[in-house]
Amino acid sequence: PDLFKLGLVDGVVPEPPGGAQTDWDAAAVSLGTTLRGVLAELGAMTPRQWVDDRYTKFRKMGSFYAETSSGVSV
């Protein structure tokens, strides 16, 4: 979830209680559901949109700002 908030990953695949290693079948179903959703989103985009979105995502990586007590972002 933290990596998602930072924009470093596109999403988080939910795991069954106890982790994927406790229920491989449920983990596979969850992964399949997530992948179908992502593929549907990508299918609605043009290749140019894919490239532009990827470019924007990777350009943002490493750019973190924090508010200081003076209100100035660093």
PDB file of N, CA, C and O in Angstrom:
ATOM      1  N   PRO A   1       0.805  -1.216   0.000  1.00  0.00           N
ATOM      2  CA  PRO A   1       0.000   0.000   0.000  1.00  0.00           C
ATOM      3  C   PRO A   1       0.847   1.279   0.000  1.00  0.00           C
ATOM      4  O   PRO A   1       0.483   2.261  -0.626  1.00  0.00           O
ATOM      5  N   ASP A   2       1.980   1.264   0.708  1.00  0.00           N
ATOM      6  CA  ASP A   2       2.829   2.455   0.743  1.00  0.00           C
ATOM      7  C   ASP A   2       3.409   2.757  -0.635  1.00  0.00           C
ATOM      8  O   ASP A   2       3.466   3.909  -1.057  1.00  0.00           O
ATOM      9  N   LEU A   3       3.834   1.722  -1.341  1.00  0.00           N
ATOM     10  CA  LEU A   3       4.391   1.918  -2.680  1.00  0.00           C
ATOM     11  C   LEU A   3       3.331   2.429  -3.644  1.00  0.00           C
ATOM     12  O   LEU A   3       3.625   3.218  -4.536  1.00  0.00           O
ATOM     13  N   PHE A   4       2.095   1.989  -3.458  1.00  0.00           N
ATOM     14  CA  PHE A   4       0.990   2.475  -4.286  1.00  0.00           C
ATOM     15  C   PHE A   4       0.765   3.966  -4.031  1.00  0.00           C
ATOM     16  O   PHE A   4       0.613   4.750  -4.965  1.00  0.00           O
ATOM     17  N   LYS A   5       0.763   4.354  -2.758  1.00  0.00           N
ATOM     18  CA  LYS A   5       0.574   5.769  -2.408  1.00  0.00           C
ATOM     19  C   LYS A   5       1.672   6.644  -3.007  1.00  0.00           C
ATOM     20  O   LYS A   5       1.431   7.781  -3.382  1.00  0.00           O
ATOM     21  N   LEU A   6       2.875   6.108  -3.093  1.00  0.00           N
ATOM     22  CA  LEU A   6       3.996   6.860  -3.658  1.00  0.00           C
ATOM     23  C   LEU A   6       4.015   6.832  -5.180  1.00  0.00           C
ATOM     24  O   LEU A   6       4.845   7.485  -5.812  1.00  0.00           O
ATOM     25  N   GLY A   7       3.131   6.035  -5.788  1.00  0.00           N
ATOM     26  CA  GLY A   7       3.075   5.955  -7.237  1.00  0.00           C
ATOM     27  C   GLY A   7       4.133   5.046  -7.842  1.00  0.00           C
ATOM     28  O   GLY A   7       4.390   5.107  -9.040  1.00  0.00           O
ATOM     29  N   LEU A   8       4.741   4.196  -7.028  1.00  0.00           N
ATOM     30  CA  LEU A   8       5.791   3.314  -7.526  1.00  0.00           C
ATOM     31  C   LEU A   8       5.244   2.013  -8.096  1.00  0.00           C
ATOM     32  O   LEU A   8       5.906   1.359  -8.897  1.00  0.00           O
ATOM     33  N   VAL A   9       4.064   1.625  -7.669  1.00  0.00           N
ATOM     34  CA  VAL A   9       3.402   0.446  -8.232  1.00  0.00           C
ATOM     35  C   VAL A   9       2.016   0.862  -8.691  1.00  0.00           C
ATOM     36  O   VAL A   9       1.460   1.855  -8.219  1.00  0.00           O
ATOM     37  N   ASP A  10       1.449   0.115  -9.610  1.00  0.00           N
ATOM     38  CA  ASP A  10       0.146   0.463 -10.185  1.00  0.00           C
ATOM     39  C   ASP A  10      -1.017  -0.032  -9.346  1.00  0.00           C
ATOM     40  O   ASP A  10      -2.140   0.422  -9.505  1.00  0.00           O
ATOM     41  N   GLY A  11      -0.784  -0.978  -8.477  1.00  0.00           N
ATOM     42  CA  GLY A  11      -1.842  -1.508  -7.641  1.00  0.00           C
ATOM     43  C   GLY A  11      -1.306  -2.591  -6.733  1.00  0.00           C
ATOM     44  O   GLY A  11      -0.145  -2.975  -6.825  1.00  0.00           O
ATOM     45  N   VAL A  12      -2.171  -3.063  -5.862  1.00  0.00           N
ATOM     46  CA  VAL A  12      -1.816  -4.111  -4.926  1.00  0.00           C
ATOM     47  C   VAL A  12      -2.832  -5.238  -5.094  1.00  0.00           C
ATOM     48  O   VAL A  12      -4.032  -5.002  -5.043  1.00  0.00           O
ATOM     49  N   VAL A  13      -2.337  -6.441  -5.308  1.00  0.00           N
ATOM     50  CA  VAL A  13      -3.214  -7.598  -5.457  1.00  0.00           C
ATOM     51  C   VAL A  13      -3.559  -8.106  -4.060  1.00  0.00           C
ATOM     52  O   VAL A  13      -2.656  -8.439  -3.284  1.00  0.00           O
ATOM     53  N   PRO A  14      -4.848  -8.154  -3.720  1.00  0.00           N
ATOM     54  CA  PRO A  14      -5.220  -8.632  -2.388  1.00  0.00           C
ATOM     55  C   PRO A  14      -4.856 -10.107  -2.208  1.00  0.00           C
ATOM     56  O   PRO A  14      -4.989 -10.902  -3.138  1.00  0.00           O
ATOM     57  N   GLU A  15      -4.371 -10.447  -1.025  1.00  0.00           N
ATOM     58  CA  GLU A  15      -4.012 -11.827  -0.717  1.00  0.00           C
ATOM     59  C   GLU A  15      -5.040 -12.435   0.223  1.00  0.00           C
ATOM     60  O   GLU A  15      -5.711 -11.715   0.967  1.00  0.00           O
ATOM     61  N   PRO A  16      -5.139 -13.756   0.208  1.00  0.00           N
ATOM     62  CA  PRO A  16      -6.029 -14.401   1.174  1.00  0.00           C
ATOM     63  C   PRO A  16      -5.478 -14.214   2.591  1.00  0.00           C
ATOM     64  O   PRO A  16      -4.291 -13.923   2.760  1.00  0.00           O
ATOM     65  N   PRO A  17      -6.319 -14.383   3.606  1.00  0.00           N
ATOM     66  CA  PRO A  17      -5.840 -14.259   4.989  1.00  0.00           C
ATOM     67  C   PRO A  17      -4.626 -15.172   5.232  1.00  0.00           C
ATOM     68  O   PRO A  17      -4.629 -16.331   4.827  1.00  0.00           O
ATOM     69  N   GLY A  18      -3.589 -14.606   5.832  1.00  0.00           N
ATOM     70  CA  GLY A  18      -2.391 -15.390   6.113  1.00  0.00           C
ATOM     71  C   GLY A  18      -1.376 -15.358   4.986  1.00  0.00           C
ATOM     72  O   GLY A  18      -0.286 -15.899   5.113  1.00  0.00           O
ATOM     73  N   GLY A  19      -1.721 -14.747   3.863  1.00  0.00           N
ATOM     74  CA  GLY A  19      -0.794 -14.638   2.744  1.00  0.00           C
ATOM     75  C   GLY A  19      -1.081 -15.640   1.644  1.00  0.00           C
ATOM     76  O   GLY A  19      -1.801 -16.626   1.825  1.00  0.00           O
ATOM     77  N   ALA A  20      -0.488 -15.389   0.495  1.00  0.00           N
ATOM     78  CA  ALA A  20      -0.721 -16.226  -0.685  1.00  0.00           C
ATOM     79  C   ALA A  20      -0.287 -17.666  -0.461  1.00  0.00           C
ATOM     80  O   ALA A  20      -0.871 -18.590  -1.021  1.00  0.00           O
ATOM     81  N   GLN A  21       0.743 -17.867   0.368  1.00  0.00           N
ATOM     82  CA  GLN A  21       1.255 -19.214   0.592  1.00  0.00           C
ATOM     83  C   GLN A  21       0.275 -20.102   1.351  1.00  0.00           C
ATOM     84  O   GLN A  21       0.402 -21.325   1.338  1.00  0.00           O
ATOM     85  N   THR A  22      -0.735 -19.508   1.983  1.00  0.00           N
ATOM     86  CA  THR A  22      -1.691 -20.307   2.745  1.00  0.00           C
ATOM     87  C   THR A  22      -2.821 -20.837   1.879  1.00  0.00           C
ATOM     88  O   THR A  22      -3.478 -21.811   2.265  1.00  0.00           O
ATOM     89  N   ASP A  23      -3.065 -20.199   0.746  1.00  0.00           N
ATOM     90  CA  ASP A  23      -4.165 -20.630  -0.129  1.00  0.00           C
ATOM     91  C   ASP A  23      -3.837 -20.235  -1.564  1.00  0.00           C
ATOM     92  O   ASP A  23      -4.215 -19.166  -2.040  1.00  0.00           O
ATOM     93  N   TRP A  24      -3.110 -21.110  -2.234  1.00  0.00           N
ATOM     94  CA  TRP A  24      -2.653 -20.822  -3.594  1.00  0.00           C
ATOM     95  C   TRP A  24      -3.807 -20.595  -4.550  1.00  0.00           C
ATOM     96  O   TRP A  24      -3.732 -19.738  -5.430  1.00  0.00           O
ATOM     97  N   ASP A  25      -4.874 -21.372  -4.394  1.00  0.00           N
ATOM     98  CA  ASP A  25      -6.015 -21.234  -5.306  1.00  0.00           C
ATOM     99  C   ASP A  25      -6.678 -19.861  -5.166  1.00  0.00           C
ATOM    100  O   ASP A  25      -6.983 -19.199  -6.162  1.00  0.00           O
ATOM    101  N   ALA A  26      -6.896 -19.421  -3.935  1.00  0.00           N
ATOM    102  CA  ALA A  26      -7.510 -18.107  -3.712  1.00  0.00           C
ATOM    103  C   ALA A  26      -6.585 -16.995  -4.216  1.00  0.00           C
ATOM    104  O   ALA A  26      -7.052 -16.010  -4.790  1.00  0.00           O
ATOM    105  N   ALA A  27      -5.282 -17.172  -4.017  1.00  0.00           N
ATOM    106  CA  ALA A  27      -4.328 -16.183  -4.498  1.00  0.00           C
ATOM    107  C   ALA A  27      -4.372 -16.101  -6.023  1.00  0.00           C
ATOM    108  O   ALA A  27      -4.324 -15.005  -6.600  1.00  0.00           O
ATOM    109  N   ALA A  28      -4.474 -17.253  -6.685  1.00  0.00           N
ATOM    110  CA  ALA A  28      -4.534 -17.280  -8.147  1.00  0.00           C
ATOM    111  C   ALA A  28      -5.810 -16.609  -8.653  1.00  0.00           C
ATOM    112  O   ALA A  28      -5.785 -15.876  -9.648  1.00  0.00           O
ATOM    113  N   VAL A  29      -6.917 -16.843  -7.974  1.00  0.00           N
ATOM    114  CA  VAL A  29      -8.183 -16.203  -8.368  1.00  0.00           C
ATOM    115  C   VAL A  29      -8.065 -14.686  -8.217  1.00  0.00           C
ATOM    116  O   VAL A  29      -8.472 -13.924  -9.102  1.00  0.00           O
ATOM    117  N   SER A  30      -7.497 -14.239  -7.110  1.00  0.00           N
ATOM    118  CA  SER A  30      -7.331 -12.810  -6.879  1.00  0.00           C
ATOM    119  C   SER A  30      -6.429 -12.182  -7.935  1.00  0.00           C
ATOM    120  O   SER A  30      -6.727 -11.109  -8.478  1.00  0.00           O
ATOM    121  N   LEU A  31      -5.329 -12.854  -8.247  1.00  0.00           N
ATOM    122  CA  LEU A  31      -4.419 -12.351  -9.272  1.00  0.00           C
ATOM    123  C   LEU A  31      -5.112 -12.292 -10.634  1.00  0.00           C
ATOM    124  O   LEU A  31      -4.998 -11.310 -11.360  1.00  0.00           O
ATOM    125  N   GLY A  32      -5.869 -13.350 -10.970  1.00  0.00           N
ATOM    126  CA  GLY A  32      -6.594 -13.377 -12.241  1.00  0.00           C
ATOM    127  C   GLY A  32      -7.600 -12.246 -12.351  1.00  0.00           C
ATOM    128  O   GLY A  32      -7.703 -11.584 -13.393  1.00  0.00           O
ATOM    129  N   THR A  33      -8.320 -11.998 -11.276  1.00  0.00           N
ATOM    130  CA  THR A  33      -9.305 -10.913 -11.254  1.00  0.00           C
ATOM    131  C   THR A  33      -8.626  -9.563 -11.462  1.00  0.00           C
ATOM    132  O   THR A  33      -9.080  -8.736 -12.261  1.00  0.00           O
ATOM    133  N   THR A  34      -7.535  -9.359 -10.753  1.00  0.00           N
ATOM    134  CA  THR A  34      -6.793  -8.104 -10.872  1.00  0.00           C
ATOM    135  C   THR A  34      -6.245  -7.921 -12.283  1.00  0.00           C
ATOM    136  O   THR A  34      -6.371  -6.848 -12.881  1.00  0.00           O
ATOM    137  N   LEU A  35      -5.648  -8.964 -12.827  1.00  0.00           N
ATOM    138  CA  LEU A  35      -5.082  -8.877 -14.177  1.00  0.00           C
ATOM    139  C   LEU A  35      -6.145  -8.615 -15.233  1.00  0.00           C
ATOM    140  O   LEU A  35      -5.928  -7.819 -16.155  1.00  0.00           O
ATOM    141  N   ARG A  36      -7.301  -9.258 -15.121  1.00  0.00           N
ATOM    142  CA  ARG A  36      -8.376  -9.000 -16.083  1.00  0.00           C
ATOM    143  C   ARG A  36      -8.803  -7.530 -16.051  1.00  0.00           C
ATOM    144  O   ARG A  36      -9.041  -6.913 -17.086  1.00  0.00           O
ATOM    145  N   GLY A  37      -8.885  -6.959 -14.853  1.00  0.00           N
ATOM    146  CA  GLY A  37      -9.255  -5.552 -14.731  1.00  0.00           C
ATOM    147  C   GLY A  37      -8.228  -4.631 -15.363  1.00  0.00           C
ATOM    148  O   GLY A  37      -8.567  -3.699 -16.089  1.00  0.00           O
ATOM    149  N   VAL A  38      -6.949  -4.902 -15.102  1.00  0.00           N
ATOM    150  CA  VAL A  38      -5.878  -4.085 -15.657  1.00  0.00           C
ATOM    151  C   VAL A  38      -5.837  -4.224 -17.173  1.00  0.00           C
ATOM    152  O   VAL A  38      -5.691  -3.228 -17.900  1.00  0.00           O
ATOM    153  N   LEU A  39      -5.976  -5.437 -17.678  1.00  0.00           N
ATOM    154  CA  LEU A  39      -5.955  -5.646 -19.126  1.00  0.00           C
ATOM    155  C   LEU A  39      -7.136  -4.966 -19.805  1.00  0.00           C
ATOM    156  O   LEU A  39      -7.001  -4.455 -20.918  1.00  0.00           O
ATOM    157  N   ALA A  40      -8.279  -4.930 -19.138  1.00  0.00           N
ATOM    158  CA  ALA A  40      -9.435  -4.223 -19.695  1.00  0.00           C
ATOM    159  C   ALA A  40      -9.147  -2.727 -19.791  1.00  0.00           C
ATOM    160  O   ALA A  40      -9.478  -2.080 -20.796  1.00  0.00           O
ATOM    161  N   GLU A  41      -8.508  -2.163 -18.748  1.00  0.00           N
ATOM    162  CA  GLU A  41      -8.146  -0.744 -18.783  1.00  0.00           C
ATOM    163  C   GLU A  41      -7.148  -0.467 -19.906  1.00  0.00           C
ATOM    164  O   GLU A  41      -7.293   0.504 -20.655  1.00  0.00           O
ATOM    165  N   LEU A  42      -6.138  -1.311 -20.019  1.00  0.00           N
ATOM    166  CA  LEU A  42      -5.132  -1.124 -21.063  1.00  0.00           C
ATOM    167  C   LEU A  42      -5.726  -1.296 -22.458  1.00  0.00           C
ATOM    168  O   LEU A  42      -5.331  -0.601 -23.392  1.00  0.00           O
ATOM    169  N   GLY A  43      -6.675  -2.201 -22.584  1.00  0.00           N
ATOM    170  CA  GLY A  43      -7.314  -2.431 -23.875  1.00  0.00           C
ATOM    171  C   GLY A  43      -8.106  -1.234 -24.364  1.00  0.00           C
ATOM    172  O   GLY A  43      -8.332  -1.072 -25.566  1.00  0.00           O
ATOM    173  N   ALA A  44      -8.520  -0.378 -23.442  1.00  0.00           N
ATOM    174  CA  ALA A  44      -9.279   0.811 -23.806  1.00  0.00           C
ATOM    175  C   ALA A  44      -8.371   1.987 -24.165  1.00  0.00           C
ATOM    176  O   ALA A  44      -8.849   3.043 -24.568  1.00  0.00           O
ATOM    177  N   MET A  45      -7.057   1.780 -24.024  1.00  0.00           N
ATOM    178  CA  MET A  45      -6.093   2.849 -24.299  1.00  0.00           C
ATOM    179  C   MET A  45      -5.383   2.606 -25.627  1.00  0.00           C
ATOM    180  O   MET A  45      -5.279   1.479 -26.087  1.00  0.00           O
ATOM    181  N   THR A  46      -4.888   3.679 -26.187  1.00  0.00           N
ATOM    182  CA  THR A  46      -4.069   3.557 -27.396  1.00  0.00           C
ATOM    183  C   THR A  46      -2.622   3.283 -26.976  1.00  0.00           C
ATOM    184  O   THR A  46      -2.233   3.604 -25.844  1.00  0.00           O
ATOM    185  N   PRO A  47      -1.824   2.723 -27.873  1.00  0.00           N
ATOM    186  CA  PRO A  47      -0.403   2.541 -27.547  1.00  0.00           C
ATOM    187  C   PRO A  47       0.280   3.855 -27.155  1.00  0.00           C
ATOM    188  O   PRO A  47       1.131   3.877 -26.272  1.00  0.00           O
ATOM    189  N   ARG A  48      -0.098   4.950 -27.762  1.00  0.00           N
ATOM    190  CA  ARG A  48       0.479   6.247 -27.406  1.00  0.00           C
ATOM    191  C   ARG A  48       0.158   6.598 -25.960  1.00  0.00           C
ATOM    192  O   ARG A  48       0.986   7.142 -25.226  1.00  0.00           O
ATOM    193  N   GLN A  49      -1.070   6.308 -25.530  1.00  0.00           N
ATOM    194  CA  GLN A  49      -1.457   6.568 -24.139  1.00  0.00           C
ATOM    195  C   GLN A  49      -0.637   5.698 -23.182  1.00  0.00           C
ATOM    196  O   GLN A  49      -0.255   6.164 -22.114  1.00  0.00           O
ATOM    197  N   TRP A  50      -0.378   4.438 -23.568  1.00  0.00           N
ATOM    198  CA  TRP A  50       0.446   3.557 -22.721  1.00  0.00           C
ATOM    199  C   TRP A  50       1.809   4.179 -22.509  1.00  0.00           C
ATOM    200  O   TRP A  50       2.312   4.256 -21.401  1.00  0.00           O
ATOM    201  N   VAL A  51       2.407   4.608 -23.619  1.00  0.00           N
ATOM    202  CA  VAL A  51       3.760   5.179 -23.551  1.00  0.00           C
ATOM    203  C   VAL A  51       3.752   6.461 -22.719  1.00  0.00           C
ATOM    204  O   VAL A  51       4.608   6.653 -21.847  1.00  0.00           O
ATOM    205  N   ASP A  52       2.787   7.326 -22.964  1.00  0.00           N
ATOM    206  CA  ASP A  52       2.716   8.587 -22.224  1.00  0.00           C
ATOM    207  C   ASP A  52       2.522   8.349 -20.725  1.00  0.00           C
ATOM    208  O   ASP A  52       3.164   8.997 -19.894  1.00  0.00           O
ATOM    209  N   ASP A  53       1.628   7.420 -20.376  1.00  0.00           N
ATOM    210  CA  ASP A  53       1.387   7.119 -18.963  1.00  0.00           C
ATOM    211  C   ASP A  53       2.632   6.551 -18.294  1.00  0.00           C
ATOM    212  O   ASP A  53       2.974   6.921 -17.175  1.00  0.00           O
ATOM    213  N   ARG A  54       3.312   5.620 -18.964  1.00  0.00           N
ATOM    214  CA  ARG A  54       4.549   5.024 -18.425  1.00  0.00           C
ATOM    215  C   ARG A  54       5.612   6.092 -18.254  1.00  0.00           C
ATOM    216  O   ARG A  54       6.298   6.146 -17.243  1.00  0.00           O
ATOM    217  N   TYR A  55       5.759   6.941 -19.257  1.00  0.00           N
ATOM    218  CA  TYR A  55       6.759   7.995 -19.194  1.00  0.00           C
ATOM    219  C   TYR A  55       6.490   8.905 -17.990  1.00  0.00           C
ATOM    220  O   TYR A  55       7.398   9.212 -17.215  1.00  0.00           O
ATOM    221  N   THR A  56       5.248   9.318 -17.838  1.00  0.00           N
ATOM    222  CA  THR A  56       4.885  10.191 -16.727  1.00  0.00           C
ATOM    223  C   THR A  56       5.154   9.513 -15.396  1.00  0.00           C
ATOM    224  O   THR A  56       5.710  10.123 -14.481  1.00  0.00           O
ATOM    225  N   LYS A  57       4.790   8.240 -15.289  1.00  0.00           N
ATOM    226  CA  LYS A  57       4.999   7.514 -14.042  1.00  0.00           C
ATOM    227  C   LYS A  57       6.480   7.461 -13.682  1.00  0.00           C
ATOM    228  O   LYS A  57       6.868   7.760 -12.548  1.00  0.00           O
ATOM    229  N   PHE A  58       7.323   7.092 -14.629  1.00  0.00           N
ATOM    230  CA  PHE A  58       8.736   6.945 -14.333  1.00  0.00           C
ATOM    231  C   PHE A  58       9.429   8.291 -14.105  1.00  0.00           C
ATOM    232  O   PHE A  58      10.394   8.364 -13.356  1.00  0.00           O
ATOM    233  N   ARG A  59       8.939   9.345 -14.717  1.00  0.00           N
ATOM    234  CA  ARG A  59       9.509  10.676 -14.472  1.00  0.00           C
ATOM    235  C   ARG A  59       9.212  11.151 -13.055  1.00  0.00           C
ATOM    236  O   ARG A  59       9.972  11.919 -12.481  1.00  0.00           O
ATOM    237  N   LYS A  60       8.091  10.702 -12.479  1.00  0.00           N
ATOM    238  CA  LYS A  60       7.721  11.095 -11.122  1.00  0.00           C
ATOM    239  C   LYS A  60       8.508  10.340 -10.059  1.00  0.00           C
ATOM    240  O   LYS A  60       8.617  10.805  -8.930  1.00  0.00           O
ATOM    241  N   MET A  61       9.041   9.186 -10.389  1.00  0.00           N
ATOM    242  CA  MET A  61       9.746   8.377  -9.396  1.00  0.00           C
ATOM    243  C   MET A  61      10.954   9.127  -8.857  1.00  0.00           C
ATOM    244  O   MET A  61      11.727   9.700  -9.623  1.00  0.00           O
ATOM    245  N   GLY A  62      11.087   9.128  -7.561  1.00  0.00           N
ATOM    246  CA  GLY A  62      12.205   9.808  -6.929  1.00  0.00           C
ATOM    247  C   GLY A  62      11.922  11.261  -6.618  1.00  0.00           C
ATOM    248  O   GLY A  62      12.733  11.929  -5.998  1.00  0.00           O
ATOM    249  N   SER A  63      10.757  11.752  -7.005  1.00  0.00           N
ATOM    250  CA  SER A  63      10.389  13.136  -6.701  1.00  0.00           C
ATOM    251  C   SER A  63       9.469  13.139  -5.487  1.00  0.00           C
ATOM    252  O   SER A  63       8.284  12.853  -5.589  1.00  0.00           O
ATOM    253  N   PHE A  64      10.047  13.436  -4.338  1.00  0.00           N
ATOM    254  CA  PHE A  64       9.268  13.454  -3.101  1.00  0.00           C
ATOM    255  C   PHE A  64       9.437  14.812  -2.446  1.00  0.00           C
ATOM    256  O   PHE A  64      10.535  15.357  -2.376  1.00  0.00           O
ATOM    257  N   TYR A  65       8.363  15.348  -1.995  1.00  0.00           N
ATOM    258  CA  TYR A  65       8.388  16.645  -1.342  1.00  0.00           C
ATOM    259  C   TYR A  65       7.803  16.512   0.053  1.00  0.00           C
ATOM    260  O   TYR A  65       6.849  15.776   0.249  1.00  0.00           O
ATOM    261  N   ALA A  66       8.371  17.225   0.980  1.00  0.00           N
ATOM    262  CA  ALA A  66       7.874  17.229   2.342  1.00  0.00           C
ATOM    263  C   ALA A  66       7.701  18.666   2.780  1.00  0.00           C
ATOM    264  O   ALA A  66       8.522  19.522   2.466  1.00  0.00           O
ATOM    265  N   GLU A  67       6.654  18.926   3.479  1.00  0.00           N
ATOM    266  CA  GLU A  67       6.388  20.254   3.998  1.00  0.00           C
ATOM    267  C   GLU A  67       7.229  20.457   5.247  1.00  0.00           C
ATOM    268  O   GLU A  67       7.256  19.616   6.142  1.00  0.00           O
ATOM    269  N   THR A  68       7.931  21.563   5.319  1.00  0.00           N
ATOM    270  CA  THR A  68       8.731  21.884   6.498  1.00  0.00           C
ATOM    271  C   THR A  68       7.915  22.779   7.422  1.00  0.00           C
ATOM    272  O   THR A  68       6.833  23.238   7.069  1.00  0.00           O
ATOM    273  N   SER A  69       8.457  23.032   8.598  1.00  0.00           N
ATOM    274  CA  SER A  69       7.736  23.883   9.552  1.00  0.00           C
ATOM    275  C   SER A  69       7.531  25.298   9.028  1.00  0.00           C
ATOM    276  O   SER A  69       6.601  25.983   9.419  1.00  0.00           O
ATOM    277  N   SER A  70       8.394  25.736   8.108  1.00  0.00           N
ATOM    278  CA  SER A  70       8.249  27.078   7.526  1.00  0.00           C
ATOM    279  C   SER A  70       7.258  27.107   6.374  1.00  0.00           C
ATOM    280  O   SER A  70       6.987  28.150   5.806  1.00  0.00           O
ATOM    281  N   GLY A  71       6.732  25.899   6.011  1.00  0.00           N
ATOM    282  CA  GLY A  71       5.773  25.831   4.918  1.00  0.00           C
ATOM    283  C   GLY A  71       6.410  25.701   3.561  1.00  0.00           C
ATOM    284  O   GLY A  71       5.731  25.709   2.549  1.00  0.00           O
ATOM    285  N   VAL A  72       7.732  25.581   3.508  1.00  0.00           N
ATOM    286  CA  VAL A  72       8.442  25.468   2.244  1.00  0.00           C
ATOM    287  C   VAL A  72       8.632  23.987   1.912  1.00  0.00           C
ATOM    288  O   VAL A  72       9.025  23.204   2.774  1.00  0.00           O
ATOM    289  N   SER A  73       8.350  23.605   0.672  1.00  0.00           N
ATOM    290  CA  SER A  73       8.561  22.223   0.247  1.00  0.00           C
ATOM    291  C   SER A  73      10.016  22.025  -0.128  1.00  0.00           C
ATOM    292  O   SER A  73      10.634  22.890  -0.744  1.00  0.00           O
ATOM    293  N   VAL A  74      10.555  20.904   0.287  1.00  0.00           N
ATOM    294  CA  VAL A  74      11.950  20.557  -0.061  1.00  0.00           C
ATOM    295  C   VAL A  74      12.001  19.233  -0.770  1.00  0.00           C
ATOM    296  O   VAL A  74      11.136  18.432  -0.671  1.00  0.00           O
TER     297      VAL A  74
END
